[in-house]
CSV table of C-alpha atoms in Angstrom, one decimal:
chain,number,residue,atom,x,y,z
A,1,UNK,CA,48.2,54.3,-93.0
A,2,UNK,CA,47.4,52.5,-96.3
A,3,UNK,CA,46.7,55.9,-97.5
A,4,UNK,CA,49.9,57.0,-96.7
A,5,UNK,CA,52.2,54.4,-98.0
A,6,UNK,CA,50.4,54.5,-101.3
A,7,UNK,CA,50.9,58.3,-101.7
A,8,UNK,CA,54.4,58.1,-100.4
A,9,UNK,CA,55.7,55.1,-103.2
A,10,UNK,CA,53.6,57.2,-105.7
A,11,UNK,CA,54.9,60.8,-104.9
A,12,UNK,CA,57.8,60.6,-102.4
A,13,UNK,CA,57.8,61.7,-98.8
A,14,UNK,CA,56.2,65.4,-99.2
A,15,UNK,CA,52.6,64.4,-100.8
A,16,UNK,CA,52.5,61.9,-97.7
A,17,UNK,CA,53.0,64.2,-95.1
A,18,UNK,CA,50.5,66.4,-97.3
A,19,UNK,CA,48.1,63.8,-96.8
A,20,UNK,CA,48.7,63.4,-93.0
A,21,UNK,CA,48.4,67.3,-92.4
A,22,UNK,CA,44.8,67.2,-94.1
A,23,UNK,CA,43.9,64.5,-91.7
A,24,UNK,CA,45.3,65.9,-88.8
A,25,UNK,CA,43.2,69.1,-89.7
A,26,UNK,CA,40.4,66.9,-90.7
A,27,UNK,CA,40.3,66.1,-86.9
A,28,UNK,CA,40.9,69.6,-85.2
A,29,UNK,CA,38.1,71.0,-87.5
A,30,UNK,CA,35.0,68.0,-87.5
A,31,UNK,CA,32.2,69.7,-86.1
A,32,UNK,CA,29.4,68.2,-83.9
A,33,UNK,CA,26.0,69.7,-83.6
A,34,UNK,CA,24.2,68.5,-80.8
A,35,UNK,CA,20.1,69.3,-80.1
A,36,UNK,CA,18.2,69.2,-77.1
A,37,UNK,CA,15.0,69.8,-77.7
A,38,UNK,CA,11.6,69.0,-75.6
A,39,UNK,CA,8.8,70.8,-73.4
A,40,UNK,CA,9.4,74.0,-71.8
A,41,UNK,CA,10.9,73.6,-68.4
A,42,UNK,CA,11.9,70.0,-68.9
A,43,UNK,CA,15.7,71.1,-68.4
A,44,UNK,CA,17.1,71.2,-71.4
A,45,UNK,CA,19.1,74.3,-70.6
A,46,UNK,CA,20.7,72.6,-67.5
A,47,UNK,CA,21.7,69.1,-69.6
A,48,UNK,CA,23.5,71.7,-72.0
A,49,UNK,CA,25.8,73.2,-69.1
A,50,UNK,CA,25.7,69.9,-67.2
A,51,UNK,CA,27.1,68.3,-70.5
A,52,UNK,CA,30.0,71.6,-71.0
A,53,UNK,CA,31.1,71.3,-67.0
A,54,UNK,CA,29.4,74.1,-66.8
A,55,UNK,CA,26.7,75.6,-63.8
A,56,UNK,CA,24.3,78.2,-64.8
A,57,UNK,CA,26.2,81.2,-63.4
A,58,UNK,CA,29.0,80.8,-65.2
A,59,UNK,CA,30.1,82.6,-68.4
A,60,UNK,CA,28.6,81.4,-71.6
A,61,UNK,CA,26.4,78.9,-69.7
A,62,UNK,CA,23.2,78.2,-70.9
A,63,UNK,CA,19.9,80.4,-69.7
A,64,UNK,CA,18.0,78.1,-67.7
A,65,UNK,CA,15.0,79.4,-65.3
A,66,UNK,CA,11.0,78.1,-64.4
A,67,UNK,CA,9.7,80.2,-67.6
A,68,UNK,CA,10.1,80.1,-70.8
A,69,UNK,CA,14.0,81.4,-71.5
A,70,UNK,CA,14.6,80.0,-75.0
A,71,UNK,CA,13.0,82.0,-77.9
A,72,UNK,CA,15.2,80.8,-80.7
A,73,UNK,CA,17.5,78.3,-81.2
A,74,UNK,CA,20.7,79.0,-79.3
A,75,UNK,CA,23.9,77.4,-79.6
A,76,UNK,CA,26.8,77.0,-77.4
A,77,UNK,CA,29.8,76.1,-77.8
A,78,UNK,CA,31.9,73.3,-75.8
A,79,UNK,CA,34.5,75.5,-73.4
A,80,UNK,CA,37.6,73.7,-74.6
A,81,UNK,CA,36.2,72.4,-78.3
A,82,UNK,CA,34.5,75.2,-80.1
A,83,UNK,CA,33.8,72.5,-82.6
A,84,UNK,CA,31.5,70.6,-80.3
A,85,UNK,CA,28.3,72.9,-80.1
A,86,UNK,CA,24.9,72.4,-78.2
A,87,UNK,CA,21.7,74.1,-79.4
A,88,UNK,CA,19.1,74.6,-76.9
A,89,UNK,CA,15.6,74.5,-79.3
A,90,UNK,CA,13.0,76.6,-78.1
A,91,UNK,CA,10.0,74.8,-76.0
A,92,UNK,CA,7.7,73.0,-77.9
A,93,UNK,CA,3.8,73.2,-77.7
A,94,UNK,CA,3.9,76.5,-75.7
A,95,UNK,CA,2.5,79.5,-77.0
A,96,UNK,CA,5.1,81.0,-79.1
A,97,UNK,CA,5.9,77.3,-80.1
A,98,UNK,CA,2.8,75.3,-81.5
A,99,UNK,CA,4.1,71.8,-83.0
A,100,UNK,CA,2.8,72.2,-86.9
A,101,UNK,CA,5.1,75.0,-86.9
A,102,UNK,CA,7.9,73.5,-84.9
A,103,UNK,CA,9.0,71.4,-86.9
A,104,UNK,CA,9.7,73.5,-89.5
A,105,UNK,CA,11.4,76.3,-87.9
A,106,UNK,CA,14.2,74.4,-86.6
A,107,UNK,CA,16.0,73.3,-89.3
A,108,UNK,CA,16.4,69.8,-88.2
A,109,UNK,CA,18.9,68.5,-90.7
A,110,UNK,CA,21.6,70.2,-89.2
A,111,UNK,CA,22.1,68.2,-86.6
A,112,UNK,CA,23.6,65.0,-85.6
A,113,UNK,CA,21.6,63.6,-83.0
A,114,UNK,CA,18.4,64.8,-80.8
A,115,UNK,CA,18.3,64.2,-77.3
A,116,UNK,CA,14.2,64.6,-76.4
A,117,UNK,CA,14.2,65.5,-72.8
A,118,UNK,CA,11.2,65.3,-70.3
A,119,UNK,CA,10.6,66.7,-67.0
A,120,UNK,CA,8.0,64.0,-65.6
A,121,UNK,CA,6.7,62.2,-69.0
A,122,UNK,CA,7.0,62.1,-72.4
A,123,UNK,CA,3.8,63.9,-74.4
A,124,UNK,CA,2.2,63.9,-77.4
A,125,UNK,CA,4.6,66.5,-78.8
A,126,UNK,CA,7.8,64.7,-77.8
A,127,UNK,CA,6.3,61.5,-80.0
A,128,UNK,CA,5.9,64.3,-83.0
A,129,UNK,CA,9.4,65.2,-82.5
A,130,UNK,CA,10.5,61.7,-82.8
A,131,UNK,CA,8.9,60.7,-85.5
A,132,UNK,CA,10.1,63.5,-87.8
A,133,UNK,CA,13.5,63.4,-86.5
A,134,UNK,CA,13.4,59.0,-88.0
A,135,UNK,CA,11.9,60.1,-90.9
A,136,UNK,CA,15.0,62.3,-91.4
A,137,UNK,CA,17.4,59.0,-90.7
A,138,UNK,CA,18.5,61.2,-87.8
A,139,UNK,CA,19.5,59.5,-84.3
A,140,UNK,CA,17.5,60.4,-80.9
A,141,UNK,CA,17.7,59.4,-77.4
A,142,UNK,CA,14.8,60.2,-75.1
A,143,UNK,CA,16.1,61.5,-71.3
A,144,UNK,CA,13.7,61.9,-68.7
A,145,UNK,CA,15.4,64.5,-66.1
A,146,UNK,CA,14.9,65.4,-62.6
A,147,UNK,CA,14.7,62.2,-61.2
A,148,UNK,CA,17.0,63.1,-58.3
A,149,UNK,CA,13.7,65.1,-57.2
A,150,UNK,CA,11.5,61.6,-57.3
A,151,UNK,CA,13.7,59.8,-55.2
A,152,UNK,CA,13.9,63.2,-52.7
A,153,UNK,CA,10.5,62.8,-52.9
A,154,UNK,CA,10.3,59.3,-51.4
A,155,UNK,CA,12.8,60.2,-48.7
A,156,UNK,CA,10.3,63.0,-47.7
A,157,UNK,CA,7.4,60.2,-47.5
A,158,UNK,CA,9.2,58.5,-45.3
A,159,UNK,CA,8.8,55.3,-47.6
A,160,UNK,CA,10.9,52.4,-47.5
A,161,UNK,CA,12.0,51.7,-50.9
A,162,UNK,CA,14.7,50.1,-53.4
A,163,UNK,CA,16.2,53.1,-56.1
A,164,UNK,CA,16.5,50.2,-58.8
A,165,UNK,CA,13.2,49.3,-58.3
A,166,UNK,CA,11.8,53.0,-58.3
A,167,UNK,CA,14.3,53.9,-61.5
A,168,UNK,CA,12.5,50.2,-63.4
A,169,UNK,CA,8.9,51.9,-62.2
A,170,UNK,CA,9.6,55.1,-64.0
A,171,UNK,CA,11.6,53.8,-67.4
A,172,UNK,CA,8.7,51.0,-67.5
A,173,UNK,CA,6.3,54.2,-67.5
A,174,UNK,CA,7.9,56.4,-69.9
A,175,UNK,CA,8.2,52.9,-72.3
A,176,UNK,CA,4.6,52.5,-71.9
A,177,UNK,CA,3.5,56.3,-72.6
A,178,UNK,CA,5.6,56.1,-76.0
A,179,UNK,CA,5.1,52.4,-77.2
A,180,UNK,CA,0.9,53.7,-76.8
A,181,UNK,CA,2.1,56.6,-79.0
A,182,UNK,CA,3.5,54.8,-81.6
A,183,UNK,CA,7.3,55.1,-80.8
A,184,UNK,CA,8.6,51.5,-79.8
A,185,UNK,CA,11.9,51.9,-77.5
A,186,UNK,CA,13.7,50.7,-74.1
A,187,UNK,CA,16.4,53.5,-74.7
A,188,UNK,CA,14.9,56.0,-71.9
A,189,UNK,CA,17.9,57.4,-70.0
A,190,UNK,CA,16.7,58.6,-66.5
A,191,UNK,CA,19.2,61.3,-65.1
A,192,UNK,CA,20.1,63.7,-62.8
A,193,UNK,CA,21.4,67.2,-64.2
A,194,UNK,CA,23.3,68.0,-61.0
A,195,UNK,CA,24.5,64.6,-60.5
A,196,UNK,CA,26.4,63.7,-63.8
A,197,UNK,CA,27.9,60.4,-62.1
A,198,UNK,CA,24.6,59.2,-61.2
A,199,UNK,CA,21.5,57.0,-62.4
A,200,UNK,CA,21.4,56.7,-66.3
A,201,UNK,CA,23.8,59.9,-67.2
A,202,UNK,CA,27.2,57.7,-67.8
A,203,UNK,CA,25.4,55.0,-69.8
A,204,UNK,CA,23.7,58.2,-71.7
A,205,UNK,CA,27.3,60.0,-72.9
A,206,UNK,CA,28.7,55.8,-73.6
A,207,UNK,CA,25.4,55.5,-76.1
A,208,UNK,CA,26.1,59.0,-77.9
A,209,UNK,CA,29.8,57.9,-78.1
A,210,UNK,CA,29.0,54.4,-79.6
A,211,UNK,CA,26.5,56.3,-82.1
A,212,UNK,CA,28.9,58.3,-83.5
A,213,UNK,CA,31.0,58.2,-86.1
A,214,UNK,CA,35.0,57.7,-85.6
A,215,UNK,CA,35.9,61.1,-86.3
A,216,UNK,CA,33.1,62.3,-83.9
A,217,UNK,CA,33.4,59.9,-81.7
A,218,UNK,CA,36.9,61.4,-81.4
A,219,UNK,CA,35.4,65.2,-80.8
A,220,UNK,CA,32.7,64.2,-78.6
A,221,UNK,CA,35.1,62.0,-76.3
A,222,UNK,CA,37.9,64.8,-75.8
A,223,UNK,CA,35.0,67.0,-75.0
A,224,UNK,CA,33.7,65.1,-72.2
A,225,UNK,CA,34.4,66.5,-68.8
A,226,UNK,CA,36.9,64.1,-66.6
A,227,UNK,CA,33.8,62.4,-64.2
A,228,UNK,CA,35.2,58.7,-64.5
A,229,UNK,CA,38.5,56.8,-65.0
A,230,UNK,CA,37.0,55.0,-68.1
A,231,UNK,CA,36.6,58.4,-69.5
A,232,UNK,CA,39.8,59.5,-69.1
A,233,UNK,CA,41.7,56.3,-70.5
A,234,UNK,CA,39.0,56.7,-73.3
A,235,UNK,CA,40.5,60.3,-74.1
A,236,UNK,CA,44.4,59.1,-73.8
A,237,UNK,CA,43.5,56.1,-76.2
A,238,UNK,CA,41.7,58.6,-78.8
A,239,UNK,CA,44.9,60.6,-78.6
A,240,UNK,CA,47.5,58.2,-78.8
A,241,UNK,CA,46.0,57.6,-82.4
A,242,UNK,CA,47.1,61.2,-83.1
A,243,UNK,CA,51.1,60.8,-81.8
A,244,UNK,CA,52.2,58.9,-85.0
A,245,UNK,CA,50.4,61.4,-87.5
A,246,UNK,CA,52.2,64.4,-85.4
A,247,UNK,CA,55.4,62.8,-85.0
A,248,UNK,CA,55.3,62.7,-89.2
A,249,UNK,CA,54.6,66.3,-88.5
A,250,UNK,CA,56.8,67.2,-86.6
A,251,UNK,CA,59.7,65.3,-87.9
A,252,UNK,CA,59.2,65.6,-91.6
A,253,UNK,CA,57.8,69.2,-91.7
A,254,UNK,CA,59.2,71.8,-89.8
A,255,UNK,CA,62.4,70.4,-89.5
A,256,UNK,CA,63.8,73.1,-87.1
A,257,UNK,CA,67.0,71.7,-85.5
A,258,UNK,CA,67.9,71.3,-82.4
A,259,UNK,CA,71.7,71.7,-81.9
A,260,UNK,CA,73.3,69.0,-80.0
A,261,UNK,CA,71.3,66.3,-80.8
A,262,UNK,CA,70.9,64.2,-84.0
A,263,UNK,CA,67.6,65.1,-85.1
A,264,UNK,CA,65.2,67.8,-86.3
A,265,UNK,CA,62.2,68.1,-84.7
A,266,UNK,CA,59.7,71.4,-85.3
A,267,UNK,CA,58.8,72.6,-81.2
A,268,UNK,CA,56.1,74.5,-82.4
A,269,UNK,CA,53.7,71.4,-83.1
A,270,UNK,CA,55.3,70.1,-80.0
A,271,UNK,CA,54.7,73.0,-77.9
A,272,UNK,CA,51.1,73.0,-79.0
A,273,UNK,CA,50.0,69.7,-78.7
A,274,UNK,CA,51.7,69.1,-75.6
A,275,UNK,CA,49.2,72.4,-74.3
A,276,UNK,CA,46.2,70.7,-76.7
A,277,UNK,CA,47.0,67.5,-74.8
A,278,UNK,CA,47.1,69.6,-71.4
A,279,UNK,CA,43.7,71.1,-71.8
A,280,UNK,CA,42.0,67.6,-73.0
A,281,UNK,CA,43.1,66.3,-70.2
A,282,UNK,CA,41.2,69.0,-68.0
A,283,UNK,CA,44.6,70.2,-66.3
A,284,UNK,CA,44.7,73.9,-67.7
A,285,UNK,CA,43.4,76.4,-65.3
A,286,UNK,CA,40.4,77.1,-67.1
A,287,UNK,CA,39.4,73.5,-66.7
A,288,UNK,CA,40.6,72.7,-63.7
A,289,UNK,CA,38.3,76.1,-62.2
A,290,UNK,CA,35.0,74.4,-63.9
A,291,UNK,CA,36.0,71.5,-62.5
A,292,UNK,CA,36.2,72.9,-58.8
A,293,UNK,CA,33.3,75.1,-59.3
A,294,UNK,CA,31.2,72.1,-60.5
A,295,UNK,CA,32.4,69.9,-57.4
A,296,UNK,CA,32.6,72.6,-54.5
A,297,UNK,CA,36.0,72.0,-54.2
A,298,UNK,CA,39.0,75.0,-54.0
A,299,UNK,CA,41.0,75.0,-57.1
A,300,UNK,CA,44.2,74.9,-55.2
A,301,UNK,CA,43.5,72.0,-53.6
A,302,UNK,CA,42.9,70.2,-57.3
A,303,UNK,CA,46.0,71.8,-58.4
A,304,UNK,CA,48.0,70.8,-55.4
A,305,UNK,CA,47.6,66.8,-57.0
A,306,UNK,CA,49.2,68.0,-60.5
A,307,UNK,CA,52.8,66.6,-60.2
A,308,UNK,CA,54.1,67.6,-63.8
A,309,UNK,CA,55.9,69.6,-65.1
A,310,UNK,CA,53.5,70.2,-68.2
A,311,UNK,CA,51.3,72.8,-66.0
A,312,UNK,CA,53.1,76.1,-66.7
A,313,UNK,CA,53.6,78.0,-69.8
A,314,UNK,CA,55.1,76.1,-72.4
A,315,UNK,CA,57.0,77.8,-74.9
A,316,UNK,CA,59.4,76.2,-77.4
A,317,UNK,CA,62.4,76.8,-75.4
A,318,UNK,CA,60.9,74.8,-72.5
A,319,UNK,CA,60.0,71.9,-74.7
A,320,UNK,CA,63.9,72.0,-76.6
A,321,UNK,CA,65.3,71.5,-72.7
A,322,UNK,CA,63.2,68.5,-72.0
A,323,UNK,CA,64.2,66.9,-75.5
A,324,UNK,CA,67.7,67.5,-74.8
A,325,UNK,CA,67.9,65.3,-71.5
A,326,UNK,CA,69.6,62.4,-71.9
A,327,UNK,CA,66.3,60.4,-71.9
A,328,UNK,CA,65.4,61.5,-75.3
A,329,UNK,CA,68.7,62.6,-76.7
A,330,UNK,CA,70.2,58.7,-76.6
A,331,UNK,CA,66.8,57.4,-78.7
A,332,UNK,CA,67.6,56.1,-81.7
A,333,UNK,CA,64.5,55.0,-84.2
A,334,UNK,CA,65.8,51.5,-83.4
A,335,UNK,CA,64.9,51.9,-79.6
A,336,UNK,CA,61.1,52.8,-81.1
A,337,UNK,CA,59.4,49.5,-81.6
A,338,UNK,CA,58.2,50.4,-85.3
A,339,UNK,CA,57.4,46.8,-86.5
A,340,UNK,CA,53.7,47.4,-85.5
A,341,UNK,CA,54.2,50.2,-88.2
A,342,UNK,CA,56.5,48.9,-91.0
A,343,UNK,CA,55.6,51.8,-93.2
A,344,UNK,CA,57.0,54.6,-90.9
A,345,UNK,CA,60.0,52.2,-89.5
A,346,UNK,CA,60.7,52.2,-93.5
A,347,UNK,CA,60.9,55.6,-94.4
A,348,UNK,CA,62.6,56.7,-90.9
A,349,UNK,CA,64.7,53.9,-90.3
A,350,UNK,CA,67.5,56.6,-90.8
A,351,UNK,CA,66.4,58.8,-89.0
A,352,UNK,CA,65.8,59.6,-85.0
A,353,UNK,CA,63.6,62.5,-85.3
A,354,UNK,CA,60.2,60.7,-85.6
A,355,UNK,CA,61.3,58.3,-82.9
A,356,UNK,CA,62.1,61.1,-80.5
A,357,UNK,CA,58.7,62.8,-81.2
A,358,UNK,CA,56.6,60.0,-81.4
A,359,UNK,CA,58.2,58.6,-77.6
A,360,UNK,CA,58.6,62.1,-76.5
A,361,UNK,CA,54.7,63.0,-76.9
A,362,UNK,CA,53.8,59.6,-75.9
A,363,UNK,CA,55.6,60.1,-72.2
A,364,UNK,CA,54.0,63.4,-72.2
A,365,UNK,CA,50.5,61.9,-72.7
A,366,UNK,CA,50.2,59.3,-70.3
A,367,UNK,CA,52.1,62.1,-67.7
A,368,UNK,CA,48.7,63.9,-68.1
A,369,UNK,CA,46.8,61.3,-67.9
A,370,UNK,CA,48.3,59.9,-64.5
A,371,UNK,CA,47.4,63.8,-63.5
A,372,UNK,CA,44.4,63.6,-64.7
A,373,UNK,CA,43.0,60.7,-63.0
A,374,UNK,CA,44.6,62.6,-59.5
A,375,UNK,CA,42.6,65.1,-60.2
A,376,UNK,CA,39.4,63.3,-60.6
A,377,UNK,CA,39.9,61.4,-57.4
A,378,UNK,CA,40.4,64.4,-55.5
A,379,UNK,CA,37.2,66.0,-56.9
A,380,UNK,CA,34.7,63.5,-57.2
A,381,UNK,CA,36.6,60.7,-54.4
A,382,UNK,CA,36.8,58.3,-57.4
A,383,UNK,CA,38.9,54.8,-57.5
């Protein structure tokens, strides 16, 4: 915002919507490289699909099996983010993979963060990884998986037993292994790759998103998949920070009027964040099919909980009709509580068009969200 104002009293209005374009592209193209790395077998190709919303028979999931699947370093791209991209690093220590070489093959600096993961406990190689990975100033996070099968396990014993108690047991374990190794941590994130609201998987996806970065923070949160309320108000909150920047946009920009009404607006950017918004929120189909796939559930009966009218196709047309009910066609910039932005309420104080778009896309928003948490109720029986 200070950006803006400067540029604007320096340059006048087109240099400061200049500057909020680059930003707004800034956003849409950050990338995020994500590695999961670790023994053979350990799981790492079912984290990457677990993480995507993804099961292993779906299109562009990744190859996971009980021998060795991963060759070379694969990536995959997020369903709904292309930006957002998991690489699935061969198995380390097995034959095609010793560790001197390992190391050097990957290419670690392209990554943001590691995420080590371990089948039963962490080895001698997984302490290698770590320490090279630090040494690079890089980030890591050590996930022990399959831990649904120790607790199955116990039930097949027979054994009375408390599942905190068991979970301490094995973190207490893995924390010993490494601290003998050399690596001193309490970060050991016990999960489930077929039960992403379970054990340690929601505190993993909160550390990654509190590691980040606010631009990929951003990317990383609108990639999650909707599991959790918390999620979803974390995904409106990281997209209300967009509405002003568009609203400039859209205002300012394109200024393609709409007759009747006493402002300009261009319903191109609306029309396509209004469907950005839409698939962020998980409601388009593609989303929504994941979603039932992941959760057994029939897709109609998920879709049967949308109430809005944001599900169909949306052209421009569809978008000038709801801008010219009477809700948005009496605001006036005056109705928009702007004092929280002085700069804006300044240079449109004139004019309704960035009112209109900035309430307009709001309303939109939290319609979606309100859909989206429906939707995640009906699929996972969430509060």
């Amino acid at each position: 915002m200070n950006e803006f104002k400067a540029i604007y009293e320096k340059d006048g209005l087109g240099a400061a919507v200049a500057l909020v374009q680059e930003k707004v592209n800034e956003l849409h193209n950050t990338e995020l490289h994500i590695a999961v790395t670790g023994e053979s077998g350990a799981g790492k190709s079912s984290f990457i699909n677990a993480m995507r919303g993804l099961q292993s028979i779906d299109q562009g999931a990744a190859i996971s099996g009980i021998t060795e699947t991963t060759m070379e370093p694969a990536s995959y791209s997020h369903p709904n983010l292309p930006s957002v991209c998991f690489w699935d690093l061969p198995g380390l220590g097995t034959l095609n993979f010793q560790a001197d070489m390992y190391l050097q093959k990957m290419n670690f600096n392209k990554y943001d963060f590691f995420i080590i993961i371990s089948g039963c406990r962490f080895r001698e190689n997984d302490v290698k990884l770590a320490k090279e990975i630090k040494r690079l100033g890089k980030k890591f996070y050590f996930v022990r998986t399959k831990i649904d099968n120790d607790i199955r396990a116990l039930k097949l014993e027979g054994r009375k037993f408390n599942t905190k108690e068991e979970l301490d047991k094995v973190r207490d374990y893995c924390v010993s292994n490494l601290e003998k190794a050399g690596i001193s941590t309490s970060a050991i994130f016990l999960i489930s790759n077929f039960k992403i609201n379970k054990f340690d998987f929601p505190a993993l996806k909160e550390a990654f998103e509190n590691d980040l970065d606010d631009i990929k923070k951003h990317v990383f949160l609108l990639s999650l998949q909707n599991t959790t309320m918390e999620i979803i108000e974390k995904k409106r909150n990281e997209l209300k920070k967009q509405i002003w920047m568009l609203a400039i946009l859209s205002g300012a920009v394109g200024a393609v009027p709409v007759p009747g009404l006493s402002f300009a607006c261009d319903l191109g950017i609306l029309a396509k964040t209004i469907i950005d918004f839409r698939k962020h929120m998980g409601l388009d189909d593609a989303s929504l099919q994941r979603l039932a796939d992941k959760t057994g559930k029939h897709m109609e009966n998920l879709k049967e909980v949308v109430k809005t009218p944001w599900l169909g196709e949306i052209r421009k047309e569809f978008v000038k009709t709801a801008l010219l009910s009477s809700r948005y066609a009496a605001i006036s910039a005056a109705e928009v509580a702007l004092d929280w932005m002085p700069v804006i309420g300044s240079i449109f104080g004139a004019v309704s068009s960035f009112a209109v778009t900035y309430k307009f896309l709001n309303d939109v928003l939290d319609d979606l969200t309100d859909n989206a948490k429906r939707v995640a109720k009906a699929a996972f029986g969430i509060d």
